[in-house]
XYZ file of C-alpha atoms in Angstrom:
225
model
C -8.362 102.310 67.457
C -4.615 102.750 67.174
C -3.906 99.910 69.602
C -6.360 97.646 67.855
C -4.621 98.372 64.453
C -1.235 97.606 66.067
C -2.711 94.275 67.509
C -4.048 93.222 64.201
C -0.850 94.076 62.473
C 1.107 92.119 65.046
C -1.222 89.235 64.545
C -0.939 89.206 60.700
C 2.736 88.982 61.119
C 2.508 86.071 63.484
C 0.152 84.157 61.092
C 2.458 84.676 58.145
C 5.448 83.439 60.363
C 3.430 80.382 61.190
C 2.490 79.692 57.686
C 6.294 78.826 57.089
C 6.339 76.305 60.085
C 7.648 72.864 59.553
C 5.032 71.328 62.000
C 1.916 70.205 59.651
C -0.564 71.298 62.388
C 0.860 74.649 62.811
C 1.092 75.215 58.974
C -2.607 73.953 58.651
C -3.742 76.327 61.266
C -2.144 79.360 59.671
C -3.225 78.353 56.262
C -6.986 77.904 57.413
C -9.764 79.940 55.731
C -9.988 82.641 58.254
C -12.939 85.184 58.249
C -12.262 88.680 57.163
C -12.493 91.359 59.931
C -15.290 92.930 57.802
C -17.418 89.896 58.119
C -20.802 90.631 59.943
C -20.269 89.452 63.650
C -23.589 87.414 63.424
C -22.209 85.256 60.452
C -18.584 84.764 61.512
C -17.377 81.235 62.656
C -16.451 81.041 66.346
C -15.170 78.421 68.801
C -16.138 78.887 72.503
C -13.332 77.521 74.789
C -12.841 76.857 78.406
C -10.066 75.460 80.361
C -10.153 74.077 83.952
C -6.830 74.713 85.497
C -5.020 73.921 88.904
C -5.215 77.553 89.943
C -4.392 80.757 88.265
C -0.563 80.407 88.282
C 1.271 81.155 84.972
C 2.474 77.539 85.033
C -0.794 76.122 86.283
C -1.622 72.472 84.871
C -4.462 72.134 82.525
C -6.786 69.739 83.681
C -9.740 69.796 81.344
C -10.639 71.445 77.927
C -14.093 72.092 76.650
C -14.983 73.647 73.432
C -17.905 74.102 70.933
C -18.096 75.739 67.530
C -20.985 78.183 66.859
C -22.142 81.326 65.158
C -24.416 84.107 66.147
C -27.231 82.155 65.135
C -26.544 78.690 66.540
C -24.348 76.238 68.549
C -23.147 73.277 66.675
C -23.126 70.678 69.483
C -22.282 68.048 67.313
C -18.894 69.567 67.362
C -18.737 69.889 71.183
C -15.605 68.302 73.037
C -15.020 67.761 76.627
C -11.705 66.219 77.541
C -9.834 65.668 80.910
C -6.074 66.324 80.501
C -3.611 64.011 82.072
C -1.562 65.330 85.074
C 0.394 63.492 87.684
C 1.108 66.602 89.720
C 0.204 67.265 93.350
C -2.907 69.500 92.572
C -4.013 72.572 94.564
C -6.666 71.594 97.234
C -8.615 74.820 96.734
C -8.609 74.397 92.963
C -9.843 70.845 93.364
C -12.555 71.904 95.525
C -13.819 74.205 92.805
C -13.418 72.079 89.686
C -13.777 68.804 91.231
C -11.002 67.199 89.276
C -8.916 65.196 91.754
C -5.386 63.726 91.386
C -6.807 60.169 90.643
C -9.088 61.545 87.743
C -6.426 63.844 86.460
C -4.049 60.822 86.228
C -6.421 59.107 83.958
C -6.846 62.018 81.370
C -5.571 62.247 77.874
C -2.153 63.205 77.169
C -2.032 66.912 76.844
C -0.246 66.964 73.415
C -3.241 65.051 71.947
C -5.731 67.510 73.516
C -3.838 70.532 72.392
C -3.492 69.155 69.022
C -7.226 68.298 68.634
C -7.927 71.967 69.934
C -5.683 73.659 67.477
C -7.148 71.606 64.576
C -10.693 72.557 65.786
C -9.829 76.287 66.072
C -8.395 76.688 62.810
C -10.316 79.270 60.828
C -12.438 80.015 63.873
C -12.316 83.019 66.271
C -12.046 81.999 69.901
C -14.702 83.183 72.394
C -14.188 82.862 76.150
C -15.103 84.785 79.286
C -11.852 86.552 80.592
C -10.299 85.222 77.319
C -6.845 86.020 78.339
C -6.615 83.010 80.586
C -7.446 80.634 77.691
C -5.366 82.433 75.179
C -2.291 82.487 77.519
C -2.718 78.848 78.515
C -3.078 77.551 74.794
C -0.073 79.754 73.654
C 2.180 78.389 76.512
C 1.212 74.795 75.780
C 1.753 75.558 71.860
C 5.272 77.095 72.719
C 5.944 73.989 75.052
C 4.735 71.369 72.544
C 5.556 72.835 69.129
C 8.180 75.369 69.786
C 5.846 78.372 68.873
C 2.902 80.145 70.510
C 0.094 80.196 68.022
C -1.485 83.529 67.254
C -5.149 83.459 68.417
C -8.088 85.494 67.198
C -10.442 86.128 69.974
C -13.483 87.913 71.424
C -13.582 88.243 75.148
C -17.280 88.262 76.546
C -16.174 89.804 79.709
C -14.680 92.811 77.893
C -17.729 93.104 75.659
C -20.120 93.043 78.660
C -17.996 95.857 80.091
C -18.683 97.841 76.936
C -22.277 96.984 76.833
C -23.136 97.522 80.498
C -20.248 99.594 81.791
C -21.597 100.854 85.165
C -22.285 97.493 86.978
C -21.103 97.618 90.513
C -19.702 94.860 92.882
C -16.931 92.070 92.684
C -19.425 89.709 91.056
C -21.016 91.963 88.534
C -18.931 90.814 85.536
C -18.628 87.031 86.382
C -19.977 84.614 83.805
C -23.111 83.768 85.727
C -23.917 87.446 86.555
C -23.555 88.430 83.030
C -25.855 85.608 81.817
C -28.535 86.626 84.325
C -28.685 90.089 82.886
C -29.830 88.585 79.546
C -32.246 86.080 81.190
C -30.110 83.023 80.403
C -30.357 80.003 82.660
C -28.125 79.301 85.649
C -25.606 76.458 84.869
C -23.401 74.493 87.144
C -20.089 76.306 86.846
C -16.499 74.915 86.664
C -16.881 72.259 84.053
C -15.090 73.261 80.937
C -17.672 72.338 78.305
C -20.574 73.774 80.346
C -18.617 76.983 80.749
C -17.744 77.170 77.008
C -21.389 76.711 75.994
C -22.296 79.313 78.695
C -19.979 81.661 77.096
C -21.314 80.991 73.511
C -24.858 81.648 74.805
C -23.799 84.871 76.465
C -22.089 86.150 73.331
C -25.061 85.434 71.146
C -27.234 87.281 73.696
C -24.723 90.113 73.633
C -24.932 90.354 69.813
C -28.563 91.209 70.088
C -27.689 94.386 72.055
C -25.187 95.451 69.160
C -26.086 96.950 65.713
C -26.621 94.379 62.969
C -23.833 96.223 61.220
C -21.256 95.246 63.871
C -18.271 93.383 62.248
C -15.999 90.865 63.586
C -13.188 93.492 63.428
C -15.258 95.630 65.905
C -15.016 92.867 68.429
C -11.839 91.164 68.255
C -8.766 91.935 70.590
C -10.995 92.659 73.603
């Protein structure tokens, strides 16, 4: 509880600092209508996000972004986005085998500044949801720092951390992977490693997880995981 309060305090300071940014996009992000932590989790606005990257290095290239807005009661597919991100780098062969985005396709993607700007605009006022959310958070903050000179504060719920809380005794290296978690709730199997598909999969998993929690669960009970 103490660590959660400290994290929230640091986040509030970061939002206040960003509110004075001379970058219109960042200023608008900070000034958005963010939900109160006391908001019932089923009613809060969320944005499920997934990145496909060239490996898991800290400086890995972003190759695709997929996101979709949702609440605990429904997914707004009209707001779904799937965008390839331009890269001229020599890509990691093992990563290409996993996500299927080769160098020719990557070279035809959208400029990273355009994609990240669109994502920040879409995320304003919405809590990010992702499976192993630290990857998405660190990637987005790294690119925000590179493009705009500041790492944006991100409010998040991690479905991986939440699943460990709900089902803490699962055994095996695959037990908490996205597909394995979905299977426990009877959710259908999707083809992994497409950014939008994985974002939708995380949104559906979170909706299912909410059914195992008290109706009194608030947004603040789930953030920072």
